[in-house]
C-alpha positions as a Markdown table, in Angstrom:
| # | Residue | x | y | z |
|---|---|---|---|---|
| 1 | Unk | 0.0 | 0.0 | 0.0 |
| 2 | Unk | 1.4 | 3.4 | -1.0 |
| 3 | Unk | 1.7 | 5.9 | 1.9 |
| 4 | Unk | -0.6 | 8.9 | 1.7 |
| 5 | Unk | 1.1 | 12.2 | 1.1 |
| 6 | Unk | 0.6 | 14.3 | 4.2 |
| 7 | Unk | -0.6 | 17.3 | 2.1 |
| 8 | Unk | -3.2 | 15.1 | 0.5 |
| 9 | Unk | -4.4 | 13.8 | 3.9 |
| 10 | Unk | -4.6 | 17.4 | 5.2 |
| 11 | Unk | -6.5 | 18.6 | 2.2 |
| 12 | Unk | -9.0 | 15.8 | 2.3 |
| 13 | Unk | -9.4 | 16.3 | 6.1 |
| 14 | Unk | -10.2 | 20.0 | 5.5 |
| 15 | Unk | -12.7 | 19.1 | 2.8 |
| 16 | Unk | -14.4 | 16.5 | 5.0 |
| 17 | Unk | -14.6 | 18.9 | 7.9 |
| 18 | Unk | -16.0 | 21.7 | 5.6 |
| 19 | Unk | -18.6 | 19.4 | 4.3 |
| 20 | Unk | -19.7 | 18.4 | 7.8 |
| 21 | Unk | -19.9 | 22.1 | 8.8 |
| 22 | Unk | -21.9 | 22.9 | 5.7 |
| 23 | Unk | -24.3 | 20.0 | 6.3 |
| 24 | Unk | -24.9 | 21.3 | 9.8 |
| 25 | Unk | -26.6 | 24.3 | 8.2 |
| 26 | Unk | -28.3 | 22.8 | 5.1 |
| 27 | Unk | -29.0 | 19.5 | 3.5 |
| 28 | Unk | -26.4 | 17.9 | 1.3 |
| 29 | Unk | -28.5 | 18.5 | -1.8 |
| 30 | Unk | -28.2 | 22.3 | -1.1 |
| 31 | Unk | -24.5 | 22.4 | -0.5 |
| 32 | Unk | -22.5 | 23.8 | -3.4 |
| 33 | Unk | -18.9 | 23.0 | -4.3 |
| 34 | Unk | -18.3 | 26.8 | -4.3 |
| 35 | Unk | -19.4 | 27.2 | -0.6 |
| 36 | Unk | -17.5 | 24.0 | 0.4 |
| 37 | Unk | -14.2 | 25.1 | -1.1 |
| 38 | Unk | -14.6 | 28.5 | 0.3 |
| 39 | Unk | -15.1 | 27.1 | 3.8 |
| 40 | Unk | -12.2 | 24.6 | 3.3 |
| 41 | Unk | -9.9 | 27.3 | 2.0 |
| 42 | Unk | -9.0 | 25.4 | -1.1 |
| 43 | Unk | -9.5 | 25.9 | -4.8 |
| 44 | Unk | -12.3 | 24.3 | -6.9 |
| 45 | Unk | -9.7 | 22.4 | -9.0 |
| 46 | Unk | -8.2 | 21.0 | -5.8 |
| 47 | Unk | -11.6 | 19.7 | -4.8 |
| 48 | Unk | -12.0 | 17.9 | -8.1 |
| 49 | Unk | -8.5 | 16.6 | -7.9 |
| 50 | Unk | -9.5 | 14.7 | -4.8 |
| 51 | Unk | -13.2 | 13.9 | -5.4 |
| 52 | Unk | -15.4 | 13.5 | -8.5 |
| 53 | Unk | -18.4 | 15.1 | -6.8 |
| 54 | Unk | -19.9 | 16.1 | -3.4 |
| 55 | Unk | -21.5 | 12.6 | -2.9 |
| 56 | Unk | -18.0 | 11.0 | -3.0 |
| 57 | Unk | -16.7 | 13.5 | -0.5 |
| 58 | Unk | -19.8 | 12.9 | 1.7 |
| 59 | Unk | -19.2 | 9.1 | 1.7 |
| 60 | Unk | -15.6 | 9.7 | 2.5 |
| 61 | Unk | -16.6 | 12.0 | 5.3 |
| 62 | Unk | -18.9 | 9.4 | 6.7 |
| 63 | Unk | -16.5 | 6.5 | 6.4 |
| 64 | Unk | -15.9 | 6.7 | 10.2 |
| 65 | Unk | -19.6 | 6.0 | 10.8 |
| 66 | Unk | -19.2 | 2.7 | 8.9 |
| 67 | Unk | -16.1 | 1.7 | 10.9 |
| 68 | Unk | -17.9 | 2.6 | 14.1 |
| 69 | Unk | -21.0 | 0.6 | 13.1 |
| 70 | Unk | -18.9 | -2.5 | 12.3 |
| 71 | Unk | -16.8 | -2.2 | 15.4 |
| 72 | Unk | -19.9 | -1.6 | 17.6 |
| 73 | Unk | -21.6 | -4.7 | 16.3 |
| 74 | Unk | -18.5 | -6.8 | 17.0 |
| 75 | Unk | -17.5 | -5.2 | 20.3 |
| 76 | Unk | -18.7 | -8.1 | 22.5 |
| 77 | Unk | -16.4 | -10.8 | 23.8 |
| 78 | Unk | -17.2 | -14.3 | 24.8 |
| 79 | Unk | -20.7 | -15.5 | 24.5 |
| 80 | Unk | -23.1 | -12.6 | 23.4 |
| 81 | Unk | -25.9 | -11.8 | 25.8 |
| 82 | Unk | -29.2 | -11.4 | 23.9 |
| 83 | Unk | -30.6 | -9.2 | 26.7 |
| 84 | Unk | -27.8 | -6.8 | 26.8 |
| 85 | Unk | -26.4 | -5.4 | 23.5 |
| 86 | Unk | -22.8 | -4.2 | 23.6 |
| 87 | Unk | -22.7 | -0.7 | 25.1 |
| 88 | Unk | -20.7 | 0.4 | 22.0 |
| 89 | Unk | -23.8 | -0.4 | 19.8 |
| 90 | Unk | -26.1 | 1.8 | 21.8 |
| 91 | Unk | -23.4 | 4.6 | 21.9 |
| 92 | Unk | -23.1 | 4.3 | 18.1 |
| 93 | Unk | -26.9 | 4.6 | 17.5 |
| 94 | Unk | -27.2 | 7.6 | 19.9 |
| 95 | Unk | -24.2 | 9.3 | 18.3 |
| 96 | Unk | -25.9 | 9.4 | 14.9 |
| 97 | Unk | -28.0 | 12.4 | 15.7 |
| 98 | Unk | -25.5 | 15.3 | 15.0 |
| 99 | Unk | -25.3 | 14.4 | 11.3 |
| 100 | Unk | -28.5 | 12.4 | 10.8 |
| 101 | Unk | -29.6 | 14.5 | 7.8 |
| 102 | Unk | -26.3 | 13.7 | 6.0 |
| 103 | Unk | -26.6 | 10.0 | 6.8 |
| 104 | Unk | -30.2 | 10.0 | 5.5 |
| 105 | Unk | -29.0 | 11.5 | 2.3 |
| 106 | Unk | -26.4 | 8.8 | 1.8 |
| 107 | Unk | -28.2 | 5.8 | 3.4 |
| 108 | Unk | -31.6 | 5.6 | 1.8 |
| 109 | Unk | -34.5 | 3.4 | 3.0 |
| 110 | Unk | -33.9 | -0.3 | 2.8 |
| 111 | Unk | -30.1 | 0.3 | 3.0 |
| 112 | Unk | -29.6 | 1.7 | -0.5 |
| 113 | Unk | -27.4 | 4.5 | -1.4 |
| 114 | Unk | -23.6 | 5.0 | -1.4 |
| 115 | Unk | -23.1 | 4.8 | 2.4 |
| 116 | Unk | -25.4 | 1.8 | 2.5 |
| 117 | Unk | -23.2 | 0.0 | 0.0 |
| 118 | Unk | -20.0 | 0.7 | 2.0 |
| 119 | Unk | -21.7 | -0.3 | 5.3 |
| 120 | Unk | -23.0 | -3.6 | 3.8 |
| 121 | Unk | -19.7 | -4.5 | 2.2 |
| 122 | Unk | -17.6 | -3.8 | 5.4 |
| 123 | Unk | -20.0 | -5.4 | 7.8 |
| 124 | Unk | -20.4 | -8.5 | 5.6 |
| 125 | Unk | -16.6 | -8.9 | 5.3 |
| 126 | Unk | -16.1 | -8.6 | 9.1 |
| 127 | Unk | -19.0 | -11.0 | 9.9 |
| 128 | Unk | -17.7 | -13.5 | 7.3 |
| 129 | Unk | -14.1 | -13.4 | 8.8 |
| 130 | Unk | -15.3 | -13.8 | 12.3 |
| 131 | Unk | -17.6 | -16.7 | 11.4 |
| 132 | Unk | -14.8 | -18.4 | 9.5 |
| 133 | Unk | -12.4 | -17.9 | 12.4 |
| 134 | Unk | -15.0 | -19.4 | 14.8 |
| 135 | Unk | -15.7 | -22.4 | 12.5 |
| 136 | Unk | -19.4 | -21.4 | 12.3 |
| 137 | Unk | -21.4 | -22.9 | 9.4 |
| 138 | Unk | -22.2 | -21.0 | 6.2 |
| 139 | Unk | -20.2 | -17.9 | 6.9 |
| 140 | Unk | -21.1 | -16.3 | 3.6 |
| 141 | Unk | -24.8 | -16.8 | 4.0 |
| 142 | Unk | -25.0 | -15.6 | 7.5 |
| 143 | Unk | -22.7 | -12.7 | 6.9 |
| 144 | Unk | -24.8 | -11.5 | 4.0 |
| 145 | Unk | -28.0 | -11.8 | 6.1 |
| 146 | Unk | -26.5 | -9.9 | 9.0 |
| 147 | Unk | -25.1 | -7.1 | 6.8 |
| 148 | Unk | -28.3 | -6.7 | 4.8 |
| 149 | Unk | -30.5 | -6.7 | 7.9 |
| 150 | Unk | -28.4 | -4.2 | 9.9 |
| 151 | Unk | -27.9 | -1.9 | 7.0 |
| 152 | Unk | -31.6 | -1.9 | 6.0 |
| 153 | Unk | -32.9 | -1.5 | 9.6 |
| 154 | Unk | -30.5 | 1.3 | 10.4 |
| 155 | Unk | -31.5 | 3.1 | 7.2 |
| 156 | Unk | -35.2 | 2.6 | 7.9 |
| 157 | Unk | -34.7 | 3.8 | 11.5 |
| 158 | Unk | -32.9 | 6.9 | 10.3 |
| 159 | Unk | -35.8 | 7.6 | 7.9 |
| 160 | Unk | -38.4 | 7.1 | 10.7 |
| 161 | Unk | -39.8 | 3.9 | 9.1 |
| 162 | Unk | -38.9 | 2.0 | 12.2 |
| 163 | Unk | -40.2 | 3.8 | 15.3 |
| 164 | Unk | -38.1 | 3.3 | 18.4 |
| 165 | Unk | -35.9 | 5.1 | 20.8 |
| 166 | Unk | -32.1 | 4.5 | 20.3 |
| 167 | Unk | -32.2 | 2.1 | 23.2 |
| 168 | Unk | -35.3 | 0.1 | 22.0 |
| 169 | Unk | -33.9 | 0.0 | 18.4 |
| 170 | Unk | -30.5 | -1.3 | 19.7 |
| 171 | Unk | -32.2 | -4.0 | 21.8 |
| 172 | Unk | -34.4 | -5.2 | 18.9 |
| 173 | Unk | -31.7 | -5.2 | 16.3 |
| 174 | Unk | -29.2 | -6.9 | 18.6 |
| 175 | Unk | -31.7 | -9.8 | 19.3 |
| 176 | Unk | -32.5 | -10.1 | 15.6 |
| 177 | Unk | -28.9 | -10.2 | 14.6 |
| 178 | Unk | -28.1 | -12.9 | 17.2 |
| 179 | Unk | -31.1 | -14.9 | 15.9 |
| 180 | Unk | -29.6 | -14.7 | 12.4 |
| 181 | Unk | -26.3 | -15.9 | 13.7 |
| 182 | Unk | -27.9 | -18.8 | 15.6 |
| 183 | Unk | -30.5 | -19.9 | 13.0 |
| 184 | Unk | -30.2 | -23.5 | 12.2 |
| 185 | Unk | -28.8 | -24.0 | 8.7 |
| 186 | Unk | -29.1 | -27.0 | 6.4 |
């Protein structure tokens, strides 16, 4: 893997931060590249050197949310307790609020959208690795089911299609995911 040039990393960080700041005041669909580069203190050409469009920048800016989701779902050790989801999972769900509008723009109902694709891919890969490591049956099938279920439910909850407080949502999702992991397979 080629090391990232520190200047590139700084510029991308400035663009990501500027996008989050812009999205705190208006929906992603109303953010312009002009306002974004002005806030970031970079030129328009610099923006396009790093990102093809605002959606690509937004997905990059939200990449941490994907890592946090995957880590939160896998933060338990030993035997998972169906009555007590990992605290990291509840923290993750509660922490979505500050940028919920941006996440809704990138994670559409049912789990579609660019952020949904990244979340599904990363969560499926992690679940597959962990099932293989544990010698659990059908790692691919279960990993796909877990990733699709969590991504879809999270998106629907963000879009108010699943009504629940963060704690109730976390409890329900946790039990459902554990049921998928423990479902008898042929």
